[in-house]
Amino acid sequence: MTDGTNPPSHPQPEPAPGSGGYGFPPGPPAQGGYGYPTPSAGYGYPQPGQHPNPYQQDPAGGYAQDPAGGYAQDPAGGYAQDPAGGYPQDAAGGQWPPAAPAQPGFTRLAGPDLPGGSSQQPDWEAMADRSAAEQRRKRLWMLGGGVTVLALLAGGGTFFLLGGDEDGQDAQPSNSASASPEPEGSKGPAAYTATVAGDDTLLRDSYGSMGIRLGPDLKVGPLGKRFQVIGKGNANSWGQSAEPVVDVTKSFTVTARAYNSATKGSRIVMSQGDGESFSFELGVNEVNGKQAWIFRVQTGDKGAAATTRTVTAEGLSMVKTPTLLMATYDAEKKAIALYVDGKKAGETPVPPIWQAPGPLQLGRSKHHNIWTGPWQGAMHSIKTYDMAFTEDQAARYKEGKLDPSPKPTHAWLLT
């Protein structure tokens, strides 16, 4: 607030030499202040040598204007200044008195905040061009961001170099391609981890507490932003849990995504038992001189061929082909079944399955006290369930449309 005797001043930066002052074009010094010519009778300015009320009105009660309805300017269209580059003062060297309140008919005086006078109009075309350019920049930025997101999604959508967990069940968010969790204190959801923190040779169980210890040549490798294990097909290409995982006296389902790179021989994805023989095994075996997918169970305690029961899937592409394998045992029906990529390959009745001692195995199986079928290739999304999937559920699992989704009892290397 001010009492009107010393209005607040607004300092201006010093103009460049010879510029004319504060962005206005150079011109002759003004004689009447603020770029207005010395009036003779109007605009409320006094005659030379007079100093009456500076806001003198005409008899009609308004302020006189020139015939054009505006305020005169210098020829350059700007406001004249004194030679020193500032605004002139009155003869006494003081500031102009404060402006009187607006009255009807008052036309605002043009000043430094309105370059060129009140009659000058904004450059609407230039303003529209700037607005359009800004909108174009925003659209390009959004388009670029969308392309980046799509590229990131595409990069994580591979399965065994093509990738992705097609069943889509029980997948967890992933923000990192590292096998270790995010640093403590980091923002956002924790990264999916394939192994137990601090132990890169122990696969983490996402739905239980049963880790799987990896042998020297069954290694964790990248799969998009997730992980798989890759075996070399030798005696060290194995993994095993600490205890049995599947109760073979009850209904169960085991499933995995497999990529076989061996062109011949027996290659086991998973089995259970480390005694004289296995309880069950799922993988590749030669049938009639050609490789085929097999699910086999043992019903006798000596592992004899006469006491095994097998379901096979023949005539399929076996080498370097991503494949979803699912094997079931229905304790009520006393039958086993094999599904390949969601389709039922076969079913056969069985006597009760022999409960072999020992844990779950990855990449090998026990036959007559000898480890056989070392895995050559990759595998991931290994899960076990305490129920036997039906044919419809197996097909829906493949499509990721199980509703409601049965929860695994154990799961490793989810994608």
CSV table of C-alpha atoms in Angstrom, one decimal:
chain,number,residue,atom,x,y,z
A,1,MET,CA,0.0,0.0,0.0
A,2,THR,CA,1.1,3.6,-0.5
A,3,ASP,CA,-0.3,7.0,0.5
A,4,GLY,CA,0.0,8.3,-3.1
A,5,THR,CA,3.0,10.6,-2.5
A,6,ASN,CA,5.6,8.1,-3.5
A,7,PRO,CA,4.2,5.5,-5.8
A,8,PRO,CA,6.1,2.2,-5.9
A,9,SER,CA,8.8,2.1,-8.6
A,10,HIS,CA,9.6,-0.8,-10.9
A,11,PRO,CA,13.3,-0.7,-11.9
A,12,GLN,CA,14.0,-1.7,-15.5
A,13,PRO,CA,17.2,-3.2,-16.8
A,14,GLU,CA,19.6,-0.7,-18.5
A,15,PRO,CA,19.1,-0.7,-22.2
A,16,ALA,CA,21.8,-1.4,-24.7
A,17,PRO,CA,23.7,1.6,-25.9
A,18,GLY,CA,22.0,3.2,-28.9
A,19,SER,CA,18.9,1.0,-28.7
A,20,GLY,CA,16.5,3.7,-27.7
A,21,GLY,CA,15.7,2.1,-24.4
A,22,TYR,CA,13.8,-1.0,-23.1
A,23,GLY,CA,13.0,-2.6,-26.4
A,24,PHE,CA,11.5,0.5,-28.0
A,25,PRO,CA,12.9,1.8,-31.3
A,26,PRO,CA,15.0,4.9,-31.1
A,27,GLY,CA,13.3,8.2,-31.8
A,28,PRO,CA,13.5,11.9,-30.9
A,29,PRO,CA,13.1,12.9,-27.3
A,30,ALA,CA,9.6,13.3,-26.2
A,31,GLN,CA,8.4,16.6,-25.0
A,32,GLY,CA,5.4,15.7,-23.1
A,33,GLY,CA,6.3,12.5,-21.3
A,34,TYR,CA,5.8,8.8,-22.0
A,35,GLY,CA,6.0,9.3,-25.8
A,36,TYR,CA,2.9,11.5,-26.0
A,37,PRO,CA,3.1,14.8,-27.9
A,38,THR,CA,2.6,17.9,-25.9
A,39,PRO,CA,-1.2,18.6,-26.2
A,40,SER,CA,-2.7,21.9,-26.6
A,41,ALA,CA,-5.9,21.4,-24.9
A,42,GLY,CA,-6.8,17.7,-24.5
A,43,TYR,CA,-5.7,14.5,-22.7
A,44,GLY,CA,-5.6,16.2,-19.4
A,45,TYR,CA,-2.1,17.6,-19.8
A,46,PRO,CA,-1.3,21.2,-18.9
A,47,GLN,CA,-0.3,23.9,-21.3
A,48,PRO,CA,3.3,25.0,-21.1
A,49,GLY,CA,3.9,27.1,-18.0
A,50,GLN,CA,0.8,25.8,-16.4
A,51,HIS,CA,0.4,23.1,-13.7
A,52,PRO,CA,-3.3,22.7,-13.0
A,53,ASN,CA,-5.0,19.4,-12.2
A,54,PRO,CA,-3.3,16.9,-14.6
A,55,TYR,CA,-6.6,15.0,-15.1
A,56,GLN,CA,-8.7,17.9,-16.4
A,57,GLN,CA,-11.9,16.7,-18.0
A,58,ASP,CA,-13.9,18.2,-20.7
A,59,PRO,CA,-17.4,19.5,-20.0
A,60,ALA,CA,-18.9,16.2,-21.0
A,61,GLY,CA,-17.1,14.5,-18.1
A,62,GLY,CA,-14.7,12.4,-20.1
A,63,TYR,CA,-11.2,12.7,-21.2
A,64,ALA,CA,-10.5,14.1,-24.6
A,65,GLN,CA,-9.0,12.0,-27.3
A,66,ASP,CA,-7.7,12.7,-30.8
A,67,PRO,CA,-10.0,12.1,-33.7
A,68,ALA,CA,-8.5,8.7,-34.4
A,69,GLY,CA,-9.5,7.6,-30.9
A,70,GLY,CA,-6.0,6.6,-29.9
A,71,TYR,CA,-2.9,8.1,-28.5
A,72,ALA,CA,-0.3,9.6,-30.8
A,73,GLN,CA,3.0,7.7,-31.2
A,74,ASP,CA,6.3,8.6,-32.8
A,75,PRO,CA,6.8,7.6,-36.5
A,76,ALA,CA,8.5,4.4,-35.5
A,77,GLY,CA,5.4,3.2,-33.8
A,78,GLY,CA,6.9,3.1,-30.3
A,79,TYR,CA,7.2,5.4,-27.3
A,80,ALA,CA,9.8,8.1,-27.3
A,81,GLN,CA,12.2,8.4,-24.4
A,82,ASP,CA,14.7,11.0,-23.3
A,83,PRO,CA,18.3,10.8,-24.6
A,84,ALA,CA,19.4,9.1,-21.4
A,85,GLY,CA,17.2,6.1,-22.3
A,86,GLY,CA,14.6,6.7,-19.5
A,87,TYR,CA,11.2,8.1,-19.2
A,88,PRO,CA,10.9,11.9,-18.9
A,89,GLN,CA,9.7,13.6,-15.7
A,90,ASP,CA,7.8,16.9,-15.1
A,91,ALA,CA,9.6,20.2,-15.0
A,92,ALA,CA,10.0,19.9,-11.2
A,93,GLY,CA,11.9,16.7,-11.6
A,94,GLY,CA,9.4,14.7,-9.7
A,95,GLN,CA,7.3,11.6,-10.5
A,96,TRP,CA,4.0,11.8,-12.3
A,97,PRO,CA,1.2,11.8,-9.8
A,98,PRO,CA,-0.7,8.6,-9.3
A,99,ALA,CA,-3.4,7.7,-11.8
A,100,ALA,CA,-7.0,8.6,-10.9
A,101,PRO,CA,-9.5,5.8,-10.6
A,102,ALA,CA,-11.1,4.6,-13.8
A,103,GLN,CA,-14.3,6.3,-14.8
A,104,PRO,CA,-16.8,5.6,-17.5
A,105,GLY,CA,-15.4,6.5,-20.9
A,106,PHE,CA,-11.8,6.2,-19.7
A,107,THR,CA,-9.4,4.7,-22.3
A,108,ARG,CA,-6.4,3.1,-20.7
A,109,LEU,CA,-3.2,4.8,-21.5
A,110,ALA,CA,-0.7,2.7,-23.3
A,111,GLY,CA,2.5,2.2,-21.3
A,112,PRO,CA,5.6,0.0,-21.2
A,113,ASP,CA,3.5,-3.2,-20.6
A,114,LEU,CA,1.6,-2.6,-23.9
A,115,PRO,CA,4.2,-2.1,-26.6
A,116,GLY,CA,3.0,-0.1,-29.5
A,117,GLY,CA,0.0,1.3,-27.8
A,118,SER,CA,-3.4,0.0,-27.1
A,119,SER,CA,-4.4,0.1,-30.7
A,120,GLN,CA,-1.8,-2.7,-31.6
A,121,GLN,CA,-3.4,-6.2,-31.9
A,122,PRO,CA,-1.6,-9.4,-30.9
A,123,ASP,CA,-0.1,-11.5,-33.7
A,124,TRP,CA,-2.8,-14.2,-33.6
A,125,GLU,CA,-1.4,-16.1,-36.5
A,126,ALA,CA,2.0,-16.4,-34.9
A,127,MET,CA,0.4,-17.5,-31.6
A,128,ALA,CA,-1.6,-20.2,-33.4
A,129,ASP,CA,1.5,-21.4,-35.2
A,130,ARG,CA,3.3,-21.7,-31.9
A,131,SER,CA,0.4,-23.6,-30.3
A,132,ALA,CA,0.2,-26.0,-33.2
A,133,ALA,CA,4.0,-26.6,-33.1
A,134,GLU,CA,3.7,-27.4,-29.4
A,135,GLN,CA,0.9,-29.9,-30.0
A,136,ARG,CA,2.9,-31.6,-32.7
A,137,ARG,CA,5.9,-31.9,-30.3
A,138,LYS,CA,3.6,-33.5,-27.6
A,139,ARG,CA,2.1,-36.0,-30.1
A,140,LEU,CA,5.6,-37.0,-31.4
A,141,TRP,CA,6.8,-37.5,-27.8
A,142,MET,CA,3.8,-39.6,-26.9
A,143,LEU,CA,4.2,-41.7,-30.1
A,144,GLY,CA,7.8,-42.2,-29.4
A,145,GLY,CA,7.0,-43.4,-25.8
A,146,GLY,CA,4.4,-45.8,-27.1
A,147,VAL,CA,6.8,-47.3,-29.6
A,148,THR,CA,9.4,-47.8,-26.8
A,149,VAL,CA,6.8,-49.5,-24.6
A,150,LEU,CA,5.9,-51.8,-27.5
A,151,ALA,CA,9.5,-52.6,-28.2
A,152,LEU,CA,10.1,-53.5,-24.5
A,153,LEU,CA,7.0,-55.7,-24.5
A,154,ALA,CA,8.1,-57.4,-27.7
A,155,GLY,CA,11.6,-58.0,-26.2
A,156,GLY,CA,10.2,-59.9,-23.2
A,157,GLY,CA,7.7,-61.9,-25.2
A,158,THR,CA,10.1,-64.6,-26.4
A,159,PHE,CA,10.0,-68.3,-25.5
A,160,PHE,CA,13.3,-70.2,-25.9
A,161,LEU,CA,14.5,-67.4,-28.1
A,162,LEU,CA,10.9,-66.8,-29.1
A,163,GLY,CA,9.5,-67.2,-25.6
A,164,GLY,CA,6.7,-66.4,-23.1
A,165,ASP,CA,4.7,-68.5,-20.7
A,166,GLU,CA,1.7,-69.2,-22.9
A,167,ASP,CA,-0.5,-70.6,-20.2
A,168,GLY,CA,-0.1,-67.3,-18.4
A,169,GLN,CA,-0.8,-68.9,-15.0
A,170,ASP,CA,0.8,-67.8,-11.9
A,171,ALA,CA,3.2,-65.4,-13.7
A,172,GLN,CA,4.8,-62.8,-11.5
A,173,PRO,CA,5.9,-59.3,-12.5
A,174,SER,CA,9.5,-58.8,-13.6
A,175,ASN,CA,11.5,-55.6,-13.8
A,176,SER,CA,15.0,-57.0,-14.1
A,177,ALA,CA,16.9,-59.6,-16.1
A,178,SER,CA,19.2,-60.3,-13.2
A,179,ALA,CA,18.9,-63.5,-11.1
A,180,SER,CA,19.3,-61.4,-8.0
A,181,PRO,CA,16.6,-59.2,-6.3
A,182,GLU,CA,16.6,-55.5,-6.7
A,183,PRO,CA,18.8,-53.5,-4.2
A,184,GLU,CA,17.3,-52.8,-0.9
A,185,GLY,CA,15.4,-49.6,-0.8
A,186,SER,CA,14.7,-49.5,-4.5
A,187,LYS,CA,11.3,-48.4,-5.7
A,188,GLY,CA,8.7,-50.5,-7.5
A,189,PRO,CA,7.9,-54.2,-7.3
A,190,ALA,CA,10.8,-56.6,-6.6
A,191,ALA,CA,12.3,-58.3,-9.6
A,192,TYR,CA,11.5,-62.0,-10.2
A,193,THR,CA,14.4,-64.1,-9.0
A,194,ALA,CA,15.1,-67.6,-10.4
A,195,THR,CA,17.4,-68.6,-7.5
A,196,VAL,CA,17.5,-68.2,-3.8
A,197,ALA,CA,19.1,-64.9,-2.7
A,198,GLY,CA,22.8,-65.5,-2.1
A,199,ASP,CA,22.9,-68.9,-3.8
A,200,ASP,CA,22.9,-69.0,-7.6
A,201,THR,CA,22.9,-72.8,-7.6
A,202,LEU,CA,19.5,-73.2,-5.7
A,203,LEU,CA,16.4,-72.7,-7.7
A,204,ARG,CA,13.7,-70.7,-5.8
A,205,ASP,CA,10.3,-72.4,-5.2
A,206,SER,CA,7.7,-69.7,-6.0
A,207,TYR,CA,4.8,-71.7,-4.3
A,208,GLY,CA,6.5,-73.6,-1.6
A,209,SER,CA,9.8,-74.0,0.2
A,210,MET,CA,11.4,-76.7,-1.9
A,211,GLY,CA,14.5,-75.4,-3.6
A,212,ILE,CA,16.2,-77.4,-6.4
A,213,ARG,CA,20.0,-77.7,-6.2
A,214,LEU,CA,21.7,-77.5,-9.7
A,215,GLY,CA,24.5,-79.7,-10.8
A,216,PRO,CA,27.6,-78.2,-12.4
A,217,ASP,CA,26.3,-78.3,-16.0
A,218,LEU,CA,22.6,-77.4,-15.5
A,219,LYS,CA,22.9,-73.6,-15.6
A,220,VAL,CA,20.5,-70.7,-15.2
A,221,GLY,CA,20.3,-68.7,-18.4
A,222,PRO,CA,18.2,-65.7,-19.6
A,223,LEU,CA,14.8,-66.0,-21.2
A,224,GLY,CA,13.7,-62.5,-22.1
A,225,LYS,CA,13.4,-60.8,-18.7
A,226,ARG,CA,13.0,-64.2,-17.0
A,227,PHE,CA,15.1,-67.4,-16.8
A,228,GLN,CA,15.4,-71.0,-17.9
A,229,VAL,CA,17.9,-73.8,-17.1
A,230,ILE,CA,20.1,-75.2,-19.8
A,231,GLY,CA,21.7,-78.7,-19.8
A,232,LYS,CA,24.7,-79.9,-21.7
A,233,GLY,CA,23.5,-83.5,-22.0
A,234,ASN,CA,26.2,-84.9,-19.8
A,235,ALA,CA,26.3,-86.6,-16.4
A,236,ASN,CA,26.4,-83.2,-14.6
A,237,SER,CA,23.3,-81.8,-16.3
A,238,TRP,CA,21.0,-82.4,-13.4
A,239,GLY,CA,19.1,-80.8,-10.5
A,240,GLN,CA,17.4,-82.2,-7.4
A,241,SER,CA,15.3,-81.2,-4.5
A,242,ALA,CA,16.1,-82.1,-0.9
A,243,GLU,CA,12.9,-84.2,-0.4
A,244,PRO,CA,10.2,-85.8,-2.5
A,245,VAL,CA,7.8,-83.2,-4.0
A,246,VAL,CA,5.0,-85.4,-5.5
A,247,ASP,CA,2.9,-87.8,-3.5
A,248,VAL,CA,2.4,-90.5,-6.1
A,249,THR,CA,-0.2,-92.3,-4.0
A,250,LYS,CA,-2.6,-89.5,-4.8
A,251,SER,CA,-3.7,-87.6,-7.9
A,252,PHE,CA,-1.1,-85.2,-9.3
A,253,THR,CA,-0.1,-83.2,-12.3
A,254,VAL,CA,3.4,-82.2,-13.4
A,255,THR,CA,4.2,-79.8,-16.2
A,256,ALA,CA,7.1,-78.0,-17.8
A,257,ARG,CA,8.1,-76.2,-21.0
A,258,ALA,CA,10.9,-78.0,-22.7
A,259,TYR,CA,13.3,-77.4,-25.6
A,260,ASN,CA,15.1,-80.5,-26.6
A,261,SER,CA,18.3,-80.1,-28.7
A,262,ALA,CA,19.4,-83.7,-28.7
A,263,THR,CA,18.7,-85.7,-31.9
A,264,LYS,CA,18.8,-89.1,-30.4
A,265,GLY,CA,18.7,-91.0,-27.1
A,266,SER,CA,16.7,-90.7,-23.9
A,267,ARG,CA,16.4,-87.2,-22.4
A,268,ILE,CA,14.5,-86.7,-19.2
A,269,VAL,CA,12.9,-83.4,-18.2
A,270,MET,CA,11.9,-84.6,-14.7
A,271,SER,CA,11.5,-87.7,-12.6
A,272,GLN,CA,11.2,-88.6,-8.9
A,273,GLY,CA,13.3,-91.1,-6.9
A,274,ASP,CA,17.0,-91.7,-6.3
A,275,GLY,CA,16.8,-95.4,-5.2
A,276,GLU,CA,16.9,-98.4,-7.4
A,277,SER,CA,14.3,-96.9,-9.8
A,278,PHE,CA,12.1,-94.0,-10.4
A,279,SER,CA,8.4,-93.5,-9.5
A,280,PHE,CA,7.6,-91.5,-12.7
A,281,GLU,CA,9.6,-89.9,-15.5
A,282,LEU,CA,8.7,-87.3,-18.2
A,283,GLY,CA,10.8,-86.6,-21.2
A,284,VAL,CA,12.1,-88.0,-24.5
A,285,ASN,CA,12.7,-91.6,-25.3
A,286,GLU,CA,13.2,-93.6,-28.5
A,287,VAL,CA,10.1,-95.5,-29.7
A,288,ASN,CA,10.2,-97.6,-32.8
A,289,GLY,CA,13.6,-96.1,-33.7
A,290,LYS,CA,12.5,-92.5,-33.4
A,291,GLN,CA,12.3,-90.0,-30.6
A,292,ALA,CA,8.9,-89.5,-28.9
A,293,TRP,CA,7.6,-87.7,-25.8
A,294,ILE,CA,6.9,-90.1,-23.0
A,295,PHE,CA,5.3,-90.3,-19.5
A,296,ARG,CA,6.2,-93.4,-17.7
A,297,VAL,CA,5.4,-94.7,-14.1
A,298,GLN,CA,6.8,-97.6,-12.2
A,299,THR,CA,4.4,-99.9,-10.4
A,300,GLY,CA,7.0,-102.4,-8.9
A,301,ASP,CA,9.8,-101.9,-6.4
A,302,LYS,CA,12.5,-103.4,-8.6
A,303,GLY,CA,12.1,-101.2,-11.6
A,304,ALA,CA,11.5,-104.0,-14.0
A,305,ALA,CA,10.2,-103.2,-17.5
A,306,ALA,CA,7.3,-105.6,-17.0
A,307,THR,CA,6.0,-103.3,-14.2
A,308,THR,CA,6.2,-100.0,-16.0
A,309,ARG,CA,3.3,-98.2,-17.7
A,310,THR,CA,4.0,-95.7,-20.5
A,311,VAL,CA,2.0,-93.1,-22.5
A,312,THR,CA,3.7,-91.8,-25.7
A,313,ALA,CA,3.3,-89.0,-28.2
A,314,GLU,CA,4.9,-90.1,-31.5
A,315,GLY,CA,5.2,-88.4,-34.8
A,316,LEU,CA,5.8,-84.9,-33.4
A,317,SER,CA,8.7,-82.4,-34.1
A,318,MET,CA,11.1,-83.3,-31.3
A,319,VAL,CA,14.2,-81.3,-31.9
A,320,LYS,CA,14.6,-77.5,-31.2
A,321,THR,CA,10.8,-77.1,-30.8
A,322,PRO,CA,9.4,-75.3,-27.8
A,323,THR,CA,6.9,-77.8,-26.3
A,324,LEU,CA,4.5,-77.6,-23.3
A,325,LEU,CA,4.5,-81.0,-21.6
A,326,MET,CA,1.9,-82.1,-19.0
A,327,ALA,CA,1.5,-85.5,-17.3
A,328,THR,CA,-1.3,-86.5,-14.9
A,329,TYR,CA,-2.2,-89.3,-12.6
A,330,ASP,CA,-5.8,-89.8,-11.6
A,331,ALA,CA,-5.9,-91.9,-8.4
A,332,GLU,CA,-9.7,-92.4,-8.6
A,333,LYS,CA,-9.6,-93.6,-12.3
A,334,LYS,CA,-6.2,-95.3,-11.7
A,335,ALA,CA,-5.0,-93.9,-15.0
A,336,ILE,CA,-2.1,-91.8,-16.4
A,337,ALA,CA,-2.3,-89.3,-19.3
A,338,LEU,CA,0.1,-87.3,-21.4
A,339,TYR,CA,-0.7,-83.9,-23.0
A,340,VAL,CA,1.5,-82.1,-25.5
A,341,ASP,CA,0.9,-78.5,-26.2
A,342,GLY,CA,-2.5,-78.8,-24.5
A,343,LYS,CA,-3.6,-81.8,-26.6
A,344,LYS,CA,-4.1,-85.3,-25.1
A,345,ALA,CA,-1.6,-87.7,-26.6
A,346,GLY,CA,-2.8,-90.8,-24.8
A,347,GLU,CA,-4.1,-92.4,-21.6
A,348,THR,CA,-3.6,-95.8,-20.0
A,349,PRO,CA,-4.8,-97.5,-16.8
A,350,VAL,CA,-2.2,-98.3,-14.2
A,351,PRO,CA,-2.0,-100.2,-10.9
A,352,PRO,CA,-0.9,-98.0,-7.9
A,353,ILE,CA,2.4,-96.3,-8.6
A,354,TRP,CA,5.4,-97.4,-6.6
A,355,GLN,CA,6.5,-94.7,-4.2
A,356,ALA,CA,10.2,-94.7,-4.8
A,357,PRO,CA,12.4,-93.1,-2.1
A,358,GLY,CA,14.2,-89.9,-2.9
A,359,PRO,CA,13.6,-86.4,-4.2
A,360,LEU,CA,12.4,-84.7,-7.5
A,361,GLN,CA,15.0,-84.8,-10.2
A,362,LEU,CA,15.5,-82.4,-13.2
A,363,GLY,CA,17.4,-83.6,-16.2
A,364,ARG,CA,17.8,-87.3,-15.3
A,365,SER,CA,16.1,-90.5,-14.1
A,366,LYS,CA,17.2,-93.6,-12.1
A,367,HIS,CA,17.1,-97.0,-13.8
A,368,HIS,CA,18.5,-100.0,-12.0
A,369,ASN,CA,20.7,-97.8,-9.8
A,370,ILE,CA,22.1,-96.0,-12.9
A,371,TRP,CA,21.4,-92.4,-13.8
A,372,THR,CA,20.0,-92.1,-17.3
A,373,GLY,CA,18.6,-89.5,-19.8
A,374,PRO,CA,20.8,-86.5,-19.1
A,375,TRP,CA,19.0,-83.4,-20.4
A,376,GLN,CA,20.3,-81.5,-23.4
A,377,GLY,CA,18.5,-78.3,-24.1
A,378,ALA,CA,16.4,-75.9,-21.9
A,379,MET,CA,13.4,-75.9,-19.7
A,380,HIS,CA,11.4,-73.6,-17.5
A,381,SER,CA,7.9,-73.1,-15.9
A,382,ILE,CA,8.2,-76.3,-14.0
A,383,LYS,CA,5.2,-76.9,-11.8
A,384,THR,CA,3.5,-79.6,-9.7
A,385,TYR,CA,-0.2,-79.8,-8.7
A,386,ASP,CA,-2.0,-82.0,-6.2
A,387,MET,CA,-4.8,-82.8,-8.6
A,388,ALA,CA,-5.2,-84.4,-12.0
A,389,PHE,CA,-6.0,-82.0,-14.8
A,390,THR,CA,-8.9,-82.9,-17.1
A,391,GLU,CA,-8.6,-82.7,-20.9
A,392,ASP,CA,-10.4,-79.4,-20.9
A,393,GLN,CA,-8.2,-78.0,-18.1
A,394,ALA,CA,-5.1,-79.0,-20.0
A,395,ALA,CA,-6.3,-77.2,-23.1
A,396,ARG,CA,-7.2,-74.1,-21.1
A,397,TYR,CA,-3.9,-74.2,-19.3
A,398,LYS,CA,-2.1,-74.0,-22.7
A,399,GLU,CA,-4.2,-70.9,-23.6
A,400,GLY,CA,-3.9,-69.3,-20.2
A,401,LYS,CA,-7.6,-69.4,-19.6
A,402,LEU,CA,-8.0,-71.6,-16.5
A,403,ASP,CA,-10.8,-70.1,-14.4
A,404,PRO,CA,-10.5,-70.4,-11.5
A,405,SER,CA,-6.8,-71.1,-11.8
A,406,PRO,CA,-5.6,-74.1,-9.7
A,407,LYS,CA,-2.6,-73.1,-7.6
A,408,PRO,CA,0.6,-75.2,-7.9
A,409,THR,CA,2.0,-76.9,-4.9
A,410,HIS,CA,5.5,-76.0,-6.1
A,411,ALA,CA,6.9,-74.0,-9.1
A,412,TRP,CA,10.3,-73.0,-10.4
A,413,LEU,CA,11.6,-70.8,-13.2
A,414,LEU,CA,8.2,-69.1,-13.9
A,415,THR,CA,7.9,-66.8,-16.9
